[in-house]
mmCIF file of C-alpha atoms and ligand atoms in Angstrom:
data_model
loop_
_atom_site.group_PDB
_atom_site.id
_atom_site.type_symbol
_atom_site.label_atom_id
_atom_site.label_comp_id
_atom_site.label_asym_id
_atom_site.label_seq_id
_atom_site.Cartn_x
_atom_site.Cartn_y
_atom_site.Cartn_z
ATOM 1 C CA MET A 1 42.718 -165.237 -171.499
ATOM 2 C CA SER A 2 39.145 -165.772 -172.603
ATOM 3 C CA GLN A 3 38.419 -166.314 -176.291
ATOM 4 C CA PRO A 4 35.415 -164.798 -178.051
ATOM 5 C CA SER A 5 32.529 -166.732 -176.585
ATOM 6 C CA ALA A 6 30.464 -169.213 -178.539
ATOM 7 C CA HIS A 7 27.697 -168.544 -175.998
ATOM 8 C CA PRO A 8 27.183 -164.771 -176.018
ATOM 9 C CA ASN A 9 24.003 -164.923 -173.947
ATOM 10 C CA LEU A 10 25.371 -167.023 -171.080
ATOM 11 C CA ARG A 11 26.613 -165.527 -167.813
ATOM 12 C CA VAL A 12 27.538 -167.085 -164.497
ATOM 13 C CA GLY A 13 26.192 -165.630 -161.253
ATOM 14 C CA ILE A 14 27.474 -166.556 -157.808
ATOM 15 C CA ASP A 15 25.854 -165.521 -154.525
ATOM 16 C CA LEU A 16 28.331 -165.870 -151.677
ATOM 17 C CA GLY A 17 26.401 -166.225 -148.438
ATOM 18 C CA GLY A 18 27.412 -166.947 -144.873
ATOM 19 C CA THR A 19 26.200 -170.554 -145.000
ATOM 20 C CA LYS A 20 25.682 -171.322 -148.722
ATOM 21 C CA ILE A 21 27.283 -170.416 -152.027
ATOM 22 C CA ALA A 22 24.702 -170.493 -154.821
ATOM 23 C CA GLY A 23 25.537 -170.420 -158.518
ATOM 24 C CA ILE A 24 23.599 -170.287 -161.787
ATOM 25 C CA VAL A 25 24.203 -170.022 -165.500
ATOM 26 C CA LEU A 26 21.775 -167.454 -166.839
ATOM 27 C CA ASP A 27 20.795 -167.603 -170.526
ATOM 28 C CA GLY A 28 19.544 -164.344 -171.984
ATOM 29 C CA GLU A 29 17.391 -162.204 -169.704
ATOM 30 C CA ALA A 30 15.833 -164.836 -167.510
ATOM 31 C CA GLU A 31 16.379 -168.519 -168.369
ATOM 32 C CA VAL A 32 18.367 -170.472 -165.777
ATOM 33 C CA ARG A 33 20.351 -173.196 -167.608
ATOM 34 C CA ALA A 34 22.217 -174.644 -164.623
ATOM 35 C CA GLU A 35 21.905 -174.241 -160.884
ATOM 36 C CA ARG A 36 24.116 -175.506 -158.026
ATOM 37 C CA ARG A 37 24.628 -174.842 -154.334
ATOM 38 C CA VAL A 38 27.419 -175.765 -151.933
ATOM 39 C CA ASP A 39 28.057 -175.085 -148.270
ATOM 40 C CA THR A 40 30.271 -172.084 -147.567
ATOM 41 C CA PRO A 41 33.550 -173.455 -146.150
ATOM 42 C CA GLU A 42 34.157 -172.554 -142.531
ATOM 43 C CA ASN A 43 37.935 -172.674 -142.756
ATOM 44 C CA GLY A 44 38.850 -169.310 -144.186
ATOM 45 C CA TYR A 45 39.400 -167.296 -147.309
ATOM 46 C CA ASN A 46 41.401 -169.709 -149.485
ATOM 47 C CA ALA A 47 38.856 -172.482 -148.999
ATOM 48 C CA THR A 48 36.052 -170.053 -149.944
ATOM 49 C CA LEU A 49 37.964 -168.982 -153.063
ATOM 50 C CA GLU A 50 38.469 -172.624 -154.076
ATOM 51 C CA ALA A 51 34.806 -173.450 -153.491
ATOM 52 C CA ILE A 52 33.735 -170.590 -155.807
ATOM 53 C CA ILE A 53 36.228 -171.688 -158.500
ATOM 54 C CA ASP A 54 35.008 -175.311 -158.333
ATOM 55 C CA LEU A 55 31.390 -174.164 -158.517
ATOM 56 C CA VAL A 56 32.023 -172.013 -161.608
ATOM 57 C CA MET A 57 33.837 -174.895 -163.346
ATOM 58 C CA ALA A 58 31.028 -177.337 -162.496
ATOM 59 C CA LEU A 59 28.333 -174.962 -163.775
ATOM 60 C CA GLU A 60 30.214 -174.382 -167.017
ATOM 61 C CA ALA A 61 30.786 -178.103 -167.517
ATOM 62 C CA GLU A 62 27.060 -178.666 -167.095
ATOM 63 C CA VAL A 63 26.187 -176.317 -169.975
ATOM 64 C CA GLY A 64 29.242 -177.171 -172.104
ATOM 65 C CA ALA A 65 30.752 -173.687 -172.029
ATOM 66 C CA SER A 66 33.885 -172.070 -170.635
ATOM 67 C CA GLY A 67 35.232 -168.603 -169.862
ATOM 68 C CA LEU A 68 31.765 -167.121 -169.287
ATOM 69 C CA PRO A 69 31.435 -163.662 -167.740
ATOM 70 C CA LEU A 70 31.226 -164.006 -163.954
ATOM 71 C CA GLY A 71 29.320 -161.812 -161.503
ATOM 72 C CA VAL A 72 29.582 -162.338 -157.758
ATOM 73 C CA GLY A 73 27.294 -161.040 -155.020
ATOM 74 C CA THR A 74 28.980 -160.803 -151.625
ATOM 75 C CA PRO A 75 28.189 -159.462 -148.196
ATOM 76 C CA GLY A 76 29.805 -156.135 -147.282
ATOM 77 C CA SER A 77 30.959 -153.561 -149.801
ATOM 78 C CA VAL A 78 33.705 -153.325 -152.384
ATOM 79 C CA VAL A 79 36.163 -150.497 -151.678
ATOM 80 C CA ALA A 80 36.379 -148.269 -154.742
ATOM 81 C CA GLY A 81 39.882 -148.171 -156.211
ATOM 82 C CA THR A 82 41.289 -151.215 -154.399
ATOM 83 C CA GLY A 83 38.538 -153.760 -155.065
ATOM 84 C CA ARG A 84 39.001 -155.047 -151.523
ATOM 85 C CA LEU A 85 35.998 -156.047 -149.439
ATOM 86 C CA ARG A 86 35.018 -154.336 -146.219
ATOM 87 C CA ASN A 87 32.228 -154.634 -143.698
ATOM 88 C CA ALA A 88 31.408 -158.220 -144.691
ATOM 89 C CA ASN A 89 29.881 -160.098 -141.783
ATOM 90 C CA SER A 90 31.839 -163.135 -143.058
ATOM 91 C CA GLN A 91 35.006 -161.727 -141.523
ATOM 92 C CA CYS A 92 37.514 -163.811 -143.545
ATOM 93 C CA LEU A 93 36.563 -161.802 -146.648
ATOM 94 C CA ASN A 94 37.425 -158.391 -145.249
ATOM 95 C CA GLY A 95 40.527 -156.799 -146.759
ATOM 96 C CA ARG A 96 40.609 -159.411 -149.519
ATOM 97 C CA ALA A 97 40.601 -158.577 -153.237
ATOM 98 C CA LEU A 98 38.124 -161.339 -154.069
ATOM 99 C CA GLY A 99 37.434 -160.061 -157.597
ATOM 100 C CA ALA A 100 41.123 -159.865 -158.562
ATOM 101 C CA ASP A 101 41.842 -163.283 -157.033
ATOM 102 C CA LEU A 102 38.982 -164.860 -159.004
ATOM 103 C CA GLU A 103 40.091 -163.087 -162.200
ATOM 104 C CA ALA A 104 43.591 -164.506 -161.775
ATOM 105 C CA ALA A 105 42.364 -168.022 -161.032
ATOM 106 C CA LEU A 106 39.665 -168.172 -163.719
ATOM 107 C CA SER A 107 41.328 -166.060 -166.452
ATOM 108 C CA ARG A 108 38.366 -163.796 -167.103
ATOM 109 C CA PRO A 109 36.982 -160.477 -165.901
ATOM 110 C CA VAL A 110 34.844 -160.660 -162.762
ATOM 111 C CA ARG A 111 32.324 -158.146 -161.422
ATOM 112 C CA LEU A 112 31.533 -157.903 -157.732
ATOM 113 C CA ALA A 113 28.630 -156.207 -155.949
ATOM 114 C CA ASN A 114 27.040 -156.539 -152.556
ATOM 115 C CA ASP A 115 24.062 -158.794 -151.967
ATOM 116 C CA ALA A 116 21.514 -155.966 -151.651
ATOM 117 C CA ASP A 117 22.710 -154.491 -154.948
ATOM 118 C CA CYS A 118 22.223 -157.885 -156.614
ATOM 119 C CA LEU A 119 18.742 -158.288 -155.152
ATOM 120 C CA THR A 120 17.734 -154.822 -156.386
ATOM 121 C CA LEU A 121 19.122 -155.432 -159.866
ATOM 122 C CA SER A 122 17.315 -158.768 -160.133
ATOM 123 C CA GLU A 123 13.968 -157.408 -158.971
ATOM 124 C CA ALA A 124 14.285 -154.317 -161.183
ATOM 125 C CA ARG A 125 15.023 -156.420 -164.279
ATOM 126 C CA ASP A 126 12.314 -159.076 -164.065
ATOM 127 C CA GLY A 127 10.934 -159.087 -160.546
ATOM 128 C CA ALA A 128 8.560 -157.102 -158.386
ATOM 129 C CA ALA A 129 10.025 -153.757 -159.519
ATOM 130 C CA ALA A 130 10.222 -154.497 -163.256
ATOM 131 C CA ALA A 131 7.612 -151.864 -164.148
ATOM 132 C CA HIS A 132 9.534 -149.044 -162.451
ATOM 133 C CA ARG A 133 12.485 -146.823 -163.377
ATOM 134 C CA ASN A 134 13.852 -145.660 -160.016
ATOM 135 C CA VAL A 135 14.103 -148.641 -157.671
ATOM 136 C CA PHE A 136 15.315 -148.887 -154.090
ATOM 137 C CA GLY A 137 15.815 -152.447 -152.882
ATOM 138 C CA VAL A 138 16.430 -153.503 -149.304
ATOM 139 C CA ILE A 139 17.429 -156.678 -147.563
ATOM 140 C CA LEU A 140 15.895 -157.171 -144.133
ATOM 141 C CA GLY A 141 17.397 -160.327 -142.682
ATOM 142 C CA THR A 142 20.365 -161.258 -140.534
ATOM 143 C CA GLY A 143 21.840 -158.084 -141.955
ATOM 144 C CA VAL A 144 20.312 -154.941 -143.446
ATOM 145 C CA GLY A 145 21.369 -153.365 -146.728
ATOM 146 C CA GLY A 146 20.085 -151.418 -149.694
ATOM 147 C CA GLY A 147 20.691 -150.908 -153.383
ATOM 148 C CA VAL A 148 19.747 -148.404 -156.066
ATOM 149 C CA VAL A 149 18.855 -149.260 -159.668
ATOM 150 C CA VAL A 150 17.837 -146.574 -162.157
ATOM 151 C CA ASP A 151 16.617 -147.489 -165.647
ATOM 152 C CA LYS A 152 17.651 -151.123 -165.023
ATOM 153 C CA GLN A 153 21.264 -150.083 -164.231
ATOM 154 C CA LEU A 154 22.892 -150.514 -160.841
ATOM 155 C CA ILE A 155 24.147 -147.287 -159.280
ATOM 156 C CA THR A 156 27.290 -148.066 -157.269
ATOM 157 C CA GLY A 157 28.389 -144.529 -156.412
ATOM 158 C CA ARG A 158 31.763 -142.788 -156.324
ATOM 159 C CA ASN A 159 32.845 -144.603 -153.168
ATOM 160 C CA GLY A 160 30.992 -147.829 -153.826
ATOM 161 C CA LEU A 161 28.520 -146.891 -151.099
ATOM 162 C CA ALA A 162 25.272 -146.074 -152.945
ATOM 163 C CA GLY A 163 22.314 -147.510 -151.038
ATOM 164 C CA GLU A 164 24.394 -148.395 -147.961
ATOM 165 C CA TRP A 165 21.323 -148.106 -145.797
ATOM 166 C CA GLY A 166 22.166 -150.579 -143.037
ATOM 167 C CA HIS A 167 24.859 -148.501 -141.402
ATOM 168 C CA VAL A 168 23.199 -145.130 -141.020
ATOM 169 C CA CYS A 169 21.649 -143.969 -137.735
ATOM 170 C CA LEU A 170 18.038 -144.750 -136.933
ATOM 171 C CA PRO A 171 16.293 -141.467 -137.869
ATOM 172 C CA TRP A 172 13.959 -139.437 -135.600
ATOM 173 C CA PRO A 173 14.896 -141.449 -132.479
ATOM 174 C CA SER A 174 12.733 -141.266 -129.386
ATOM 175 C CA ALA A 175 14.225 -140.230 -126.041
ATOM 176 C CA ALA A 176 14.366 -143.901 -125.010
ATOM 177 C CA GLU A 177 16.083 -144.908 -128.252
ATOM 178 C CA THR A 178 18.626 -142.123 -127.779
ATOM 179 C CA ARG A 179 19.364 -143.213 -124.199
ATOM 180 C CA GLN A 180 20.082 -146.828 -125.093
ATOM 181 C CA PRO A 181 21.420 -147.023 -128.644
ATOM 182 C CA PRO A 182 22.470 -150.581 -129.553
ATOM 183 C CA ARG A 183 26.092 -150.945 -130.613
ATOM 184 C CA CYS A 184 26.427 -152.267 -134.170
ATOM 185 C CA TRP A 185 29.096 -154.873 -134.976
ATOM 186 C CA CYS A 186 30.619 -152.273 -137.336
ATOM 187 C CA GLY A 187 31.609 -150.166 -134.315
ATOM 188 C CA LEU A 188 28.987 -147.414 -134.655
ATOM 189 C CA ASP A 189 26.005 -146.874 -132.357
ATOM 190 C CA SER A 190 22.359 -147.025 -133.425
ATOM 191 C CA CYS A 191 22.893 -148.323 -136.995
ATOM 192 C CA LEU A 192 19.690 -149.417 -138.737
ATOM 193 C CA GLU A 193 21.136 -152.930 -138.909
ATOM 194 C CA ALA A 194 21.350 -152.988 -135.099
ATOM 195 C CA TRP A 195 17.674 -151.977 -134.829
ATOM 196 C CA ILE A 196 15.765 -153.578 -137.694
ATOM 197 C CA SER A 197 17.680 -156.745 -138.670
ATOM 198 C CA GLY A 198 16.357 -160.069 -137.344
ATOM 199 C CA PRO A 199 18.936 -160.107 -134.521
ATOM 200 C CA GLY A 200 18.090 -156.410 -133.929
ATOM 201 C CA MET A 201 14.423 -157.265 -133.394
ATOM 202 C CA THR A 202 15.395 -160.071 -131.022
ATOM 203 C CA ALA A 203 17.699 -157.768 -129.031
ATOM 204 C CA ASP A 204 14.901 -155.204 -128.740
ATOM 205 C CA HIS A 205 12.513 -157.906 -127.496
ATOM 206 C CA VAL A 206 15.051 -158.963 -124.849
ATOM 207 C CA ARG A 207 15.472 -155.318 -123.735
ATOM 208 C CA ARG A 208 11.715 -155.225 -123.133
ATOM 209 C CA GLY A 209 11.973 -158.319 -120.946
ATOM 210 C CA GLY A 210 11.079 -160.894 -123.625
ATOM 211 C CA TYR A 211 12.746 -164.195 -124.450
ATOM 212 C CA ASP A 212 15.792 -164.442 -126.703
ATOM 213 C CA ILE A 213 13.855 -165.898 -129.668
ATOM 214 C CA PRO A 214 14.169 -165.369 -133.438
ATOM 215 C CA ALA A 215 12.241 -162.602 -135.185
ATOM 216 C CA ARG A 216 9.931 -165.161 -136.809
ATOM 217 C CA ALA A 217 8.873 -166.466 -133.395
ATOM 218 C CA ILE A 218 8.277 -162.923 -132.111
ATOM 219 C CA VAL A 219 5.939 -162.252 -135.036
ATOM 220 C CA GLU A 220 4.090 -165.550 -134.452
ATOM 221 C CA ARG A 221 3.584 -164.678 -130.780
ATOM 222 C CA ALA A 222 2.415 -161.179 -131.673
ATOM 223 C CA GLU A 223 -0.124 -162.630 -134.099
ATOM 224 C CA ALA A 224 -1.295 -165.007 -131.363
ATOM 225 C CA GLY A 225 -2.047 -161.992 -129.177
ATOM 226 C CA GLU A 226 0.956 -161.902 -126.836
ATOM 227 C CA ARG A 227 1.269 -158.287 -125.689
ATOM 228 C CA LEU A 228 5.026 -158.025 -125.269
ATOM 229 C CA ALA A 229 5.702 -159.579 -128.680
ATOM 230 C CA GLY A 230 3.067 -157.243 -130.123
ATOM 231 C CA ALA A 231 4.905 -154.241 -128.678
ATOM 232 C CA THR A 232 8.204 -155.439 -130.154
ATOM 233 C CA LEU A 233 6.642 -155.964 -133.588
ATOM 234 C CA LYS A 234 4.952 -152.549 -133.450
ATOM 235 C CA ALA A 235 8.227 -150.822 -132.538
ATOM 236 C CA TRP A 236 10.016 -152.664 -135.346
ATOM 237 C CA LEU A 237 7.411 -151.570 -137.920
ATOM 238 C CA GLN A 238 7.675 -147.995 -136.636
ATOM 239 C CA ARG A 239 11.468 -148.022 -137.059
ATOM 240 C CA VAL A 240 11.310 -149.553 -140.530
ATOM 241 C CA ALA A 241 8.802 -146.833 -141.513
ATOM 242 C CA ARG A 242 11.124 -144.067 -140.283
ATOM 243 C CA ALA A 243 14.094 -145.645 -142.065
ATOM 244 C CA MET A 244 12.110 -145.867 -145.297
ATOM 245 C CA ALA A 245 10.770 -142.304 -144.963
ATOM 246 C CA MET A 246 14.399 -141.187 -145.054
ATOM 247 C CA ILE A 247 14.852 -143.016 -148.375
ATOM 248 C CA VAL A 248 11.692 -141.412 -149.759
ATOM 249 C CA ASN A 249 13.006 -137.975 -148.766
ATOM 250 C CA ILE A 250 16.386 -138.496 -150.425
ATOM 251 C CA LEU A 251 15.725 -140.673 -153.471
ATOM 252 C CA ASP A 252 11.917 -140.716 -153.753
ATOM 253 C CA PRO A 253 12.021 -144.054 -155.601
ATOM 254 C CA ASP A 254 9.138 -145.272 -157.778
ATOM 255 C CA VAL A 255 9.032 -148.452 -155.674
ATOM 256 C CA ILE A 256 10.726 -150.007 -152.644
ATOM 257 C CA VAL A 257 11.246 -153.774 -152.959
ATOM 258 C CA VAL A 258 12.071 -155.877 -149.906
ATOM 259 C CA GLY A 259 14.029 -159.139 -149.743
ATOM 260 C CA GLY A 260 15.610 -161.179 -146.957
ATOM 261 C CA GLY A 261 13.957 -163.358 -144.315
ATOM 262 C CA LEU A 262 11.983 -160.530 -142.676
ATOM 263 C CA SER A 263 10.398 -159.611 -146.025
ATOM 264 C CA GLN A 264 7.899 -162.378 -145.250
ATOM 265 C CA ILE A 265 6.364 -160.334 -142.425
ATOM 266 C CA ARG A 266 3.068 -159.313 -144.031
ATOM 267 C CA TRP A 267 2.512 -156.427 -141.596
ATOM 268 C CA LEU A 268 5.365 -154.643 -143.299
ATOM 269 C CA TYR A 269 3.279 -154.008 -146.423
ATOM 270 C CA SER A 270 0.055 -153.066 -144.636
ATOM 271 C CA GLU A 271 1.417 -151.023 -141.714
ATOM 272 C CA VAL A 272 4.591 -149.232 -142.860
ATOM 273 C CA PRO A 273 2.818 -147.215 -145.602
ATOM 274 C CA LYS A 274 0.380 -145.950 -142.930
ATOM 275 C CA ILE A 275 3.238 -144.615 -140.817
ATOM 276 C CA TRP A 276 5.932 -143.267 -143.133
ATOM 277 C CA ALA A 277 4.069 -140.126 -144.240
ATOM 278 C CA GLN A 278 4.460 -138.825 -140.666
ATOM 279 C CA HIS A 279 8.182 -138.514 -141.333
ATOM 280 C CA ALA A 280 8.513 -137.971 -145.088
ATOM 281 C CA PHE A 281 8.437 -134.352 -146.231
ATOM 282 C CA ALA A 282 5.019 -134.586 -147.857
ATOM 283 C CA GLU A 283 1.480 -135.058 -146.630
ATOM 284 C CA HIS A 284 0.824 -138.108 -148.753
ATOM 285 C CA ILE A 285 3.240 -140.825 -149.861
ATOM 286 C CA ASP A 286 2.016 -143.329 -152.436
ATOM 287 C CA THR A 287 5.252 -145.277 -152.992
ATOM 288 C CA PRO A 288 4.504 -148.992 -153.525
ATOM 289 C CA LEU A 289 6.218 -151.194 -150.920
ATOM 290 C CA VAL A 290 6.478 -154.734 -152.288
ATOM 291 C CA ALA A 291 8.109 -158.085 -151.537
ATOM 292 C CA ALA A 292 10.811 -159.488 -153.813
ATOM 293 C CA ILE A 293 9.330 -162.188 -156.020
ATOM 294 C CA HIS A 294 12.480 -164.201 -156.695
ATOM 295 C CA GLY A 295 13.152 -164.730 -152.982
ATOM 296 C CA ASP A 296 16.505 -166.381 -152.254
ATOM 297 C CA ALA A 297 17.275 -166.594 -155.965
ATOM 298 C CA SER A 298 17.323 -162.810 -156.416
ATOM 299 C CA GLY A 299 20.940 -162.556 -155.226
ATOM 300 C CA VAL A 300 22.301 -165.021 -157.717
ATOM 301 C CA ARG A 301 20.143 -163.763 -160.605
ATOM 302 C CA GLY A 302 21.307 -160.207 -159.920
ATOM 303 C CA ALA A 303 24.950 -161.328 -159.733
ATOM 304 C CA ALA A 304 24.747 -162.848 -163.237
ATOM 305 C CA ARG A 305 23.204 -159.606 -164.464
ATOM 306 C CA LEU A 306 26.180 -157.553 -163.334
ATOM 307 C CA TRP A 307 27.183 -158.337 -166.939
ATOM 308 C CA PRO A 308 24.913 -156.900 -169.615
ATOM 309 C CA LEU A 309 23.781 -159.296 -172.337
ATOM 310 C CA ASP A 310 26.145 -157.917 -174.965
ATOM 311 C CA SER A 311 29.234 -158.612 -172.818
ATOM 312 C CA GLY A 312 29.662 -162.283 -173.647
ATOM 313 C CA SER A 313 32.955 -161.925 -175.445
HETATM 314 ZN ZN1 ZN B 401 26.809 -150.483 -138.345
#
């Protein structure tokens, strides 16, 4: 097992994505000492496990350390009690005890959290939400998720579900939205992920008679004045505003920070705050809505921070 560390401020963070696995060695609060990225293997769970192990060893070799605390950000959620993953869109992970398997292979304790939790933790510690106590973070990308950090600490919840925003129903649906709820890959109808993820925006555009094009292209066409794309973008902003009004009503965070590919849509920050007060239970909502400042790196920085600084032994 691990010996008392000669490097008490070093921690390894791994962000396990669908196409890439990113890893860093974080020194103290914010200094990145080593950084590597590999492709996520396409041939199943064991290959993914081996790729993570190799990446950790390579990062440690680069900084001349071993046995460092390891935090891993993954898609899906970690089932409380069993440590097994569920609802990961990388299907080979589901039902697997990734944390326990890594602990056995690397002879050290491992902490696991979902990617939205890691993003929120990173942005709350030294990102766009650093000045705030009660932080809700969301990922708007291929998937949709959320995380809650209070006083710089991640709230996971009794069932490991805190902030699981992507798989709740779209709130205050219109008659048309109720008639034709999209089926989510998780098996439920009308999940936020099915409406406001990138693929959700594309599917909505196709339902209106538009082309099957990525969300980024829809936004470009809307900005160029194309009416149909404009209608799709407007509906998307409306739905995001309703979904965020629900968060304001329940948690009333000091800030909402947005990561993921769709966080680059600038209309989000100008338009959503004009709409959400219609649905929140107050006449005026002044919650700041801001973009993540660490971008893609937020996941891996948050994963390293699943270990507090005094845990390096
Ligand atoms: Zn769902």
